Tab-separated table of N, CA and C in Angstrom:
chain	number	residue	atom	x	y	z
P	877	MET	N	14.137	431.554	182.197
P	877	MET	CA	13.670	430.821	183.409
P	877	MET	C	12.125	430.727	183.231
P	878	LEU	N	11.578	429.596	183.647
P	878	LEU	CA	10.165	429.295	183.663
P	878	LEU	C	9.474	430.139	184.661
P	879	ALA	N	8.223	430.598	184.298
P	879	ALA	CA	7.483	431.396	185.238
P	879	ALA	C	6.961	430.412	186.310
P	880	HIS	N	6.667	430.978	187.499
P	880	HIS	CA	6.160	430.181	188.635
P	880	HIS	C	4.856	429.422	188.262
P	881	LYS	N	4.013	430.031	187.486
P	881	LYS	CA	2.729	429.424	187.136
P	881	LYS	C	2.962	428.031	186.493
P	882	GLN	N	3.922	427.902	185.650
P	882	GLN	CA	4.171	426.629	184.992
P	882	GLN	C	5.086	425.798	185.885
P	883	PHE	N	6.069	426.358	186.597
P	883	PHE	CA	6.881	425.595	187.542
P	883	PHE	C	6.040	424.809	188.509
P	884	PHE	N	5.076	425.510	189.155
P	884	PHE	CA	4.191	424.865	190.070
P	884	PHE	C	3.517	423.510	189.722
P	885	THR	N	3.372	423.416	188.424
P	885	THR	CA	2.616	422.203	187.909
P	885	THR	C	3.556	421.059	187.535
P	886	LEU	N	4.804	421.261	187.568
P	886	LEU	CA	5.751	420.249	187.237
P	886	LEU	C	5.747	419.048	188.143
P	887	ARG	N	5.786	417.796	187.550
P	887	ARG	CA	5.834	416.620	188.339
P	887	ARG	C	6.878	415.668	187.708
P	888	LEU	N	7.623	415.067	188.491
P	888	LEU	CA	8.644	414.130	187.998
P	888	LEU	C	8.155	413.018	187.204
P	889	SER	N	6.899	412.517	187.561
P	889	SER	CA	6.327	411.394	186.918
P	889	SER	C	5.887	411.777	185.475
P	890	ASP	N	5.912	413.031	185.180
P	890	ASP	CA	5.593	413.475	183.784
P	890	ASP	C	6.847	413.218	182.851
P	891	TYR	N	8.027	413.049	183.467
P	891	TYR	CA	9.239	412.815	182.757
P	891	TYR	C	9.909	411.458	182.768
P	892	LEU	N	9.473	410.728	183.825
P	892	LEU	CA	9.969	409.405	183.991
P	892	LEU	C	8.840	408.412	184.077
P	893	ALA	N	9.137	407.143	183.825
P	893	ALA	CA	8.093	406.114	183.977
P	893	ALA	C	7.593	406.156	185.421
P	894	PRO	N	6.237	406.258	185.601
P	894	PRO	CA	5.741	406.353	186.941
P	894	PRO	C	6.172	405.295	187.871
P	895	GLU	N	6.416	404.089	187.396
P	895	GLU	CA	6.813	403.022	188.281
P	895	GLU	C	8.241	403.203	188.775
P	896	THR	N	9.104	404.065	188.175
P	896	THR	CA	10.454	404.337	188.586
P	896	THR	C	10.462	405.521	189.632
P	897	VAL	N	9.330	406.132	189.924
P	897	VAL	CA	9.296	407.360	190.701
P	897	VAL	C	8.656	406.943	192.048
P	898	GLU	N	9.392	407.287	193.131
P	898	GLU	CA	8.982	407.090	194.469
P	898	GLU	C	8.129	408.336	194.942
P	899	VAL	N	6.929	408.038	195.389
P	899	VAL	CA	6.027	409.032	195.923
P	899	VAL	C	6.133	409.013	197.414
P	900	PHE	N	6.261	410.162	198.023
P	900	PHE	CA	6.287	410.258	199.513
P	900	PHE	C	5.422	411.438	199.956
P	901	ASP	N	4.992	411.343	201.233
P	901	ASP	CA	4.088	412.358	201.765
P	901	ASP	C	4.562	413.039	203.040
P	902	SER	N	5.840	412.738	203.515
P	902	SER	CA	6.307	413.389	204.660
P	902	SER	C	7.890	413.295	204.678
P	903	TRP	N	8.490	414.446	204.538
P	903	TRP	CA	9.893	414.497	204.545
P	903	TRP	C	10.307	415.950	205.070
P	904	ARG	N	11.236	415.949	206.045
P	904	ARG	CA	11.708	417.256	206.586
P	904	ARG	C	12.985	417.650	205.876
P	905	PHE	N	12.942	418.871	205.289
P	905	PHE	CA	14.121	419.345	204.529
P	905	PHE	C	14.060	420.837	204.587
P	906	MET	N	15.217	421.521	204.858
P	906	MET	CA	15.316	422.962	204.921
P	906	MET	C	14.319	423.524	205.953
P	907	GLY	N	14.062	422.781	207.069
P	907	GLY	CA	13.244	423.253	208.105
P	907	GLY	C	11.772	423.225	207.808
P	908	ARG	N	11.390	422.501	206.778
P	908	ARG	CA	9.983	422.479	206.357
P	908	ARG	C	9.535	421.055	206.126
P	909	GLU	N	8.225	420.783	206.125
P	909	GLU	CA	7.691	419.451	205.835
P	909	GLU	C	7.209	419.445	204.382
P	910	TRP	N	7.722	418.412	203.660
P	910	TRP	CA	7.499	418.306	202.225
P	910	TRP	C	6.847	417.011	201.878
P	911	MET	N	6.309	416.991	200.711
P	911	MET	CA	5.750	415.781	200.071
P	911	MET	C	6.295	415.885	198.665
P	912	GLY	N	6.258	414.747	197.893
P	912	GLY	CA	6.638	414.918	196.487
P	912	GLY	C	7.046	413.572	195.854
P	913	GLU	N	7.988	413.710	194.933
P	913	GLU	CA	8.408	412.500	194.123
P	913	GLU	C	9.893	412.517	194.025
P	914	ALA	N	10.462	411.344	193.937
P	914	ALA	CA	11.886	411.173	193.925
P	914	ALA	C	12.310	410.051	192.978
P	915	PHE	N	13.477	410.197	192.402
P	915	PHE	CA	14.127	409.189	191.588
P	915	PHE	C	15.576	409.255	192.088
P	916	GLY	N	15.984	408.376	192.991
P	916	GLY	CA	17.263	408.562	193.689
P	916	GLY	C	17.336	409.906	194.396
P	917	ALA	N	18.385	410.666	194.048
P	917	ALA	CA	18.591	411.960	194.682
P	917	ALA	C	17.869	413.109	193.964
P	918	THR	N	17.194	412.801	192.884
P	918	THR	CA	16.377	413.810	192.199
P	918	THR	C	14.944	413.895	192.836
P	919	GLU	N	14.621	415.106	193.124
P	919	GLU	CA	13.358	415.296	193.909
P	919	GLU	C	12.533	416.485	193.365
P	920	PHE	N	11.244	416.338	193.331
P	920	PHE	CA	10.276	417.408	193.004
P	920	PHE	C	9.455	417.448	194.265
P	921	LEU	N	9.570	418.724	195.017
P	921	LEU	CA	8.980	418.791	196.301
P	921	LEU	C	7.861	419.837	196.369
P	922	ARG	N	6.904	419.498	197.196
P	922	ARG	CA	5.676	420.427	197.413
P	922	ARG	C	5.553	420.439	198.908
P	923	LEU	N	5.286	421.654	199.440
P	923	LEU	CA	5.097	421.825	200.900
P	923	LEU	C	3.819	421.085	201.193
P	924	ARG	N	3.850	420.425	202.381
P	924	ARG	CA	2.613	419.645	202.765
P	924	ARG	C	1.455	420.563	203.024
P	925	SER	N	1.779	421.787	203.409
P	925	SER	CA	0.686	422.790	203.526
P	925	SER	C	0.192	423.345	202.270
P	926	ARG	N	0.836	423.108	201.165
P	926	ARG	CA	0.427	423.600	199.850
P	926	ARG	C	0.754	422.568	198.805
P	927	PRO	N	0.113	421.386	198.892
P	927	PRO	CA	0.453	420.202	198.084
P	927	PRO	C	0.210	420.402	196.579
P	928	GLU	N	-0.531	421.379	196.174
P	928	GLU	CA	-0.770	421.603	194.765
P	928	GLU	C	0.352	422.260	194.003
P	929	TYR	N	1.375	422.772	194.677
P	929	TYR	CA	2.465	423.493	194.051
P	929	TYR	C	3.801	422.913	194.216
P	930	THR	N	4.465	422.566	193.063
P	930	THR	CA	5.824	422.136	193.207
P	930	THR	C	6.691	423.430	193.451
P	931	LEU	N	7.376	423.498	194.545
P	931	LEU	CA	8.251	424.625	194.923
P	931	LEU	C	9.751	424.467	194.813
P	932	LEU	N	10.136	423.195	194.885
P	932	LEU	CA	11.592	422.885	194.815
P	932	LEU	C	11.855	421.696	193.997
P	933	ILE	N	12.861	421.856	193.040
P	933	ILE	CA	13.288	420.749	192.237
P	933	ILE	C	14.798	420.603	192.457
P	934	ASN	N	15.147	419.401	192.861
P	934	ASN	CA	16.573	419.066	193.064
P	934	ASN	C	16.920	417.977	192.042
P	935	LEU	N	17.865	418.369	191.145
P	935	LEU	CA	18.180	417.412	190.075
P	935	LEU	C	19.640	416.746	190.320
P	936	ASP	N	19.732	415.520	190.239
P	936	ASP	CA	21.009	414.886	190.255
P	936	ASP	C	21.373	414.659	188.762
P	937	LEU	N	22.174	415.494	188.198
P	937	LEU	CA	22.474	415.509	186.797
P	937	LEU	C	23.230	414.285	186.199
P	938	GLN	N	23.827	413.579	187.186
P	938	GLN	CA	24.479	412.337	186.799
P	938	GLN	C	23.610	411.153	186.818
P	939	GLU	N	22.560	411.134	187.470
P	939	GLU	CA	21.678	410.020	187.661
P	939	GLU	C	20.544	409.875	186.630
P	940	LEU	N	19.924	410.900	186.254
P	940	LEU	CA	18.872	410.927	185.330
P	940	LEU	C	19.302	410.551	183.913
P	941	PRO	N	18.503	409.799	183.131
P	941	PRO	CA	18.822	409.530	181.813
P	941	PRO	C	19.068	410.903	181.032
P	942	ALA	N	20.072	410.830	180.168
P	942	ALA	CA	20.557	412.121	179.461
P	942	ALA	C	19.405	412.799	178.658
P	943	LEU	N	18.599	412.051	177.996
P	943	LEU	CA	17.441	412.729	177.230
P	943	LEU	C	16.504	413.375	178.098
P	944	LYS	N	16.143	412.700	179.218
P	944	LYS	CA	15.187	413.243	180.158
P	944	LYS	C	15.798	414.503	180.825
P	945	MET	N	17.063	414.481	181.159
P	945	MET	CA	17.735	415.603	181.777
P	945	MET	C	17.661	416.753	180.864
P	946	LYS	N	17.970	416.529	179.570
P	946	LYS	CA	17.948	417.609	178.615
P	946	LYS	C	16.506	418.133	178.419
P	947	GLU	N	15.541	417.248	178.467
P	947	GLU	CA	14.110	417.769	178.386
P	947	GLU	C	13.785	418.545	179.593
P	948	LEU	N	14.135	418.093	180.697
P	948	LEU	CA	13.788	418.933	181.942
P	948	LEU	C	14.509	420.269	181.957
P	949	LEU	N	15.771	420.328	181.660
P	949	LEU	CA	16.463	421.570	181.601
P	949	LEU	C	15.871	422.554	180.630
P	950	GLN	N	15.460	422.055	179.497
P	950	GLN	CA	14.781	422.895	178.445
P	950	GLN	C	13.446	423.371	178.991
P	951	ARG	N	12.708	422.480	179.635
P	951	ARG	CA	11.421	422.934	180.251
P	951	ARG	C	11.574	424.007	181.262
P	952	LEU	N	12.653	423.866	182.077
P	952	LEU	CA	12.901	424.881	183.081
P	952	LEU	C	13.429	426.188	182.501
P	953	GLU	N	13.800	426.141	181.255
P	953	GLU	CA	14.425	427.269	180.540
P	953	GLU	C	15.765	427.656	181.248
P	954	LEU	N	16.526	426.696	181.572
P	954	LEU	CA	17.804	426.946	182.191
P	954	LEU	C	18.939	426.675	181.219
P	955	ALA	N	19.790	427.600	180.979
P	955	ALA	CA	20.896	427.462	180.009
P	955	ALA	C	22.113	426.843	180.627
P	956	VAL	N	21.959	425.661	181.220
P	956	VAL	CA	22.978	424.909	181.795
P	956	VAL	C	22.915	423.391	181.287
P	957	SER	N	24.082	422.736	181.436
P	957	SER	CA	23.995	421.320	181.065
P	957	SER	C	25.023	420.575	181.921
P	958	PRO	N	24.802	419.301	182.195
P	958	PRO	CA	25.691	418.471	182.980
P	958	PRO	C	27.100	418.602	182.509
P	959	GLY	N	28.018	418.692	183.485
P	959	GLY	CA	29.451	418.734	183.119
P	959	GLY	C	30.051	420.041	182.972
P	960	MET	N	29.267	421.074	182.877
P	960	MET	CA	29.734	422.490	182.751
P	960	MET	C	30.778	422.797	183.749
P	961	ASP	N	31.812	423.498	183.393
P	961	ASP	CA	32.763	423.980	184.491
P	961	ASP	C	32.367	425.380	184.983
P	962	GLU	N	33.063	425.916	185.913
P	962	GLU	CA	32.692	427.193	186.507
P	962	GLU	C	32.689	428.332	185.441
P	963	ARG	N	33.644	428.313	184.557
P	963	ARG	CA	33.805	429.341	183.550
P	963	ARG	C	32.574	429.325	182.641
P	964	GLU	N	32.157	428.119	182.270
P	964	GLU	CA	30.949	427.985	181.439
P	964	GLU	C	29.683	428.384	182.122
P	965	VAL	N	29.502	428.073	183.391
P	965	VAL	CA	28.348	428.385	184.173
P	965	VAL	C	28.279	429.951	184.238
P	966	VAL	N	29.394	430.579	184.656
P	966	VAL	CA	29.427	432.053	184.750
P	966	VAL	C	29.107	432.722	183.368
P	967	ALA	N	29.634	432.183	182.322
P	967	ALA	CA	29.282	432.699	180.977
P	967	ALA	C	27.781	432.586	180.695
P	968	ALA	N	27.199	431.588	181.178
P	968	ALA	CA	25.743	431.348	180.874
P	968	ALA	C	24.851	432.124	181.808
P	969	LEU	N	25.229	432.236	183.099
P	969	LEU	CA	24.329	432.802	184.087
P	969	LEU	C	24.820	434.072	184.803
P	970	GLY	N	26.123	434.436	184.522
P	970	GLY	CA	26.692	435.589	185.242
P	970	GLY	C	27.381	435.136	186.530
P	971	VAL	N	27.865	436.183	187.252
P	971	VAL	CA	28.649	435.927	188.481
P	971	VAL	C	27.603	435.514	189.553
P	972	PRO	N	27.880	434.409	190.305
P	972	PRO	CA	26.966	434.017	191.360
P	972	PRO	C	26.851	434.982	192.497
P	973	THR	N	25.756	434.891	193.214
P	973	THR	CA	25.563	435.826	194.386
P	973	THR	C	26.489	435.319	195.515
P	974	LYS	N	26.681	434.036	195.655
P	974	LYS	CA	27.498	433.422	196.705
P	974	LYS	C	28.213	432.194	196.112
P	975	GLN	N	29.386	431.916	196.647
P	975	GLN	CA	30.053	430.707	196.297
P	975	GLN	C	30.488	429.984	197.582
P	976	HIS	N	30.331	428.611	197.588
P	976	HIS	CA	30.632	427.892	198.775
P	976	HIS	C	31.544	426.764	198.406
P	977	ASP	N	32.515	426.526	199.238
P	977	ASP	CA	33.513	425.410	199.055
P	977	ASP	C	33.441	424.526	200.292
P	978	PHE	N	32.361	423.773	200.348
P	978	PHE	CA	32.178	422.974	201.542
P	978	PHE	C	33.104	421.738	201.637
P	979	LEU	N	33.446	421.169	200.465
P	979	LEU	CA	34.349	420.022	200.352
P	979	LEU	C	35.448	420.296	199.415
P	980	PRO	N	36.578	419.727	199.545
P	980	PRO	CA	37.703	420.039	198.595
P	980	PRO	C	37.454	419.638	197.195
P	981	ASP	N	36.563	418.751	196.868
P	981	ASP	CA	36.401	418.293	195.551
P	981	ASP	C	35.257	418.938	194.826
P	982	ARG	N	34.583	419.943	195.474
P	982	ARG	CA	33.424	420.613	194.820
P	982	ARG	C	33.149	421.944	195.312
P	983	GLN	N	32.351	422.728	194.541
P	983	GLN	CA	32.004	424.032	195.024
P	983	GLN	C	30.538	424.203	194.618
P	984	THR	N	29.830	425.119	195.340
P	984	THR	CA	28.408	425.368	194.974
P	984	THR	C	28.328	426.801	194.670
P	985	LEU	N	27.641	427.120	193.596
P	985	LEU	CA	27.424	428.467	193.126
P	985	LEU	C	25.943	428.783	193.321
P	986	ASP	N	25.588	429.850	194.096
P	986	ASP	CA	24.251	430.272	194.347
P	986	ASP	C	23.876	431.507	193.487
P	987	TYR	N	22.723	431.476	192.952
P	987	TYR	CA	22.174	432.535	192.146
P	987	TYR	C	20.806	432.954	192.665
P	988	GLN	N	20.467	434.254	192.548
P	988	GLN	CA	19.173	434.762	192.753
P	988	GLN	C	18.698	435.223	191.424
P	989	LEU	N	17.635	434.587	190.902
P	989	LEU	CA	17.011	434.960	189.635
P	989	LEU	C	15.700	435.630	189.886
P	990	PHE	N	15.442	436.642	189.088
P	990	PHE	CA	14.158	437.400	189.317
P	990	PHE	C	13.256	437.505	188.091
P	991	GLN	N	13.635	437.016	186.966
P	991	GLN	CA	12.776	437.150	185.766
P	991	GLN	C	12.506	435.714	185.196
P	992	PRO	N	11.310	435.414	185.046
P	992	PRO	CA	10.142	436.331	185.195
P	992	PRO	C	9.610	436.293	186.623
P	993	ASP	N	10.099	435.356	187.479
P	993	ASP	CA	9.656	435.302	188.868
P	993	ASP	C	10.918	434.995	189.702
P	994	PRO	N	10.887	435.256	191.074
P	994	PRO	CA	12.058	434.972	191.896
P	994	PRO	C	12.292	433.487	192.179
P	995	TYR	N	13.617	433.137	191.978
P	995	TYR	CA	14.015	431.760	192.285
P	995	TYR	C	15.405	431.866	193.005
P	996	HIS	N	15.665	430.878	193.809
P	996	HIS	CA	17.069	430.596	194.217
P	996	HIS	C	17.543	429.410	193.465
P	997	LEU	N	18.709	429.617	192.819
P	997	LEU	CA	19.268	428.465	192.104
P	997	LEU	C	20.700	428.160	192.735
P	998	SER	N	20.859	426.953	192.934
P	998	SER	CA	22.144	426.442	193.612
P	998	SER	C	22.721	425.359	192.694
P	999	LEU	N	23.941	425.550	192.262
P	999	LEU	CA	24.582	424.679	191.348
P	999	LEU	C	25.826	424.044	192.040
P	1000	THR	N	25.880	422.750	192.008
P	1000	THR	CA	27.105	422.055	192.580
P	1000	THR	C	28.024	421.590	191.395
P	1001	LEU	N	29.185	421.987	191.495
P	1001	LEU	CA	30.221	421.548	190.466
P	1001	LEU	C	31.368	420.782	191.192
P	1002	ARG	N	31.633	419.650	190.641
P	1002	ARG	CA	32.682	418.823	191.143
P	1002	ARG	C	33.971	418.997	190.318
P	1003	LYS	N	35.069	418.984	191.000
P	1003	LYS	CA	36.396	419.260	190.188
P	1003	LYS	C	36.481	418.412	188.963
P	1004	GLU	N	36.326	417.070	189.096
P	1004	GLU	CA	36.489	416.152	188.021
P	1004	GLU	C	35.308	416.007	187.039
P	1005	LYS	N	34.074	416.352	187.475
P	1005	LYS	CA	32.837	416.110	186.658
P	1005	LYS	C	32.143	417.345	186.222
P	1006	GLY	N	32.519	418.480	186.756
P	1006	GLY	CA	31.784	419.744	186.476
P	1006	GLY	C	30.393	419.708	187.078
P	1007	LEU	N	29.400	420.412	186.510
P	1007	LEU	CA	28.136	420.542	187.048
P	1007	LEU	C	27.416	419.190	187.261
P	1008	THR	N	27.124	418.881	188.479
P	1008	THR	CA	26.471	417.533	188.810
P	1008	THR	C	25.104	417.696	189.538
P	1009	ASN	N	24.883	418.807	190.158
P	1009	ASN	CA	23.599	418.859	190.893
P	1009	ASN	C	23.050	420.265	190.716
P	1010	LEU	N	21.652	420.389	190.762
P	1010	LEU	CA	21.035	421.657	190.549
P	1010	LEU	C	19.828	421.651	191.485
P	1011	LEU	N	19.728	422.711	192.266
P	1011	LEU	CA	18.608	422.839	193.169
P	1011	LEU	C	17.906	424.158	192.797
P	1012	LEU	N	16.615	424.128	192.577
P	1012	LEU	CA	15.879	425.289	192.138
P	1012	LEU	C	14.665	425.507	193.025
P	1013	LEU	N	14.531	426.635	193.718
P	1013	LEU	CA	13.514	426.905	194.585
P	1013	LEU	C	12.732	428.123	194.239
P	1014	ALA	N	11.422	427.944	194.058
P	1014	ALA	CA	10.560	429.044	193.793
P	1014	ALA	C	10.364	429.815	195.098
P	1015	GLU	N	10.787	431.093	195.119
P	1015	GLU	CA	10.975	431.758	196.344
P	1015	GLU	C	9.714	432.405	196.977
P	1016	ASP	N	8.855	432.989	196.243
P	1016	ASP	CA	7.803	433.800	196.926
P	1016	ASP	C	6.772	432.976	197.752
P	1017	LEU	N	6.612	431.667	197.357
P	1017	LEU	CA	5.602	430.861	198.071
P	1017	LEU	C	6.299	429.881	198.917
P	1018	SER	N	7.645	429.946	199.083
P	1018	SER	CA	8.413	428.849	199.784
P	1018	SER	C	8.460	429.127	201.267
P	1019	LYS	N	8.051	430.297	201.695
P	1019	LYS	CA	8.132	430.600	203.177
P	1019	LYS	C	6.904	429.941	203.844
P	1020	PRO	N	7.256	429.380	205.031
P	1020	PRO	CA	6.152	428.679	205.785
P	1020	PRO	C	5.103	429.598	206.174
């Protein structure tokens, strides 16, 4: 897993053509005010109160170009890939801290990662497509 120091500097526009990235400065999510960049449902978010630090990355693994997705996952130092099933995720990351079955066609696996720095990782797996979404939150600076 990438250390916070490097995570904080990540910007979506470093991975995609800047003209394809939507920049926004006010969005309410998880009870907080964010600013950041988006490409469809993929988002790199920074708290409005701490705009210099990327604290949350939400990746739509079906939407981003495959080569860019691979590059991003390697940069994040996450041993996951689009389409993985639950067995493969557990083999790569261990048993999740929590599991949610919000809808019948998908499940979400939550992980608490502590090395080298604390993160909350949430993975959404769809029955037919496997791993489709990834949310990664740097935890120690994410509190308002």
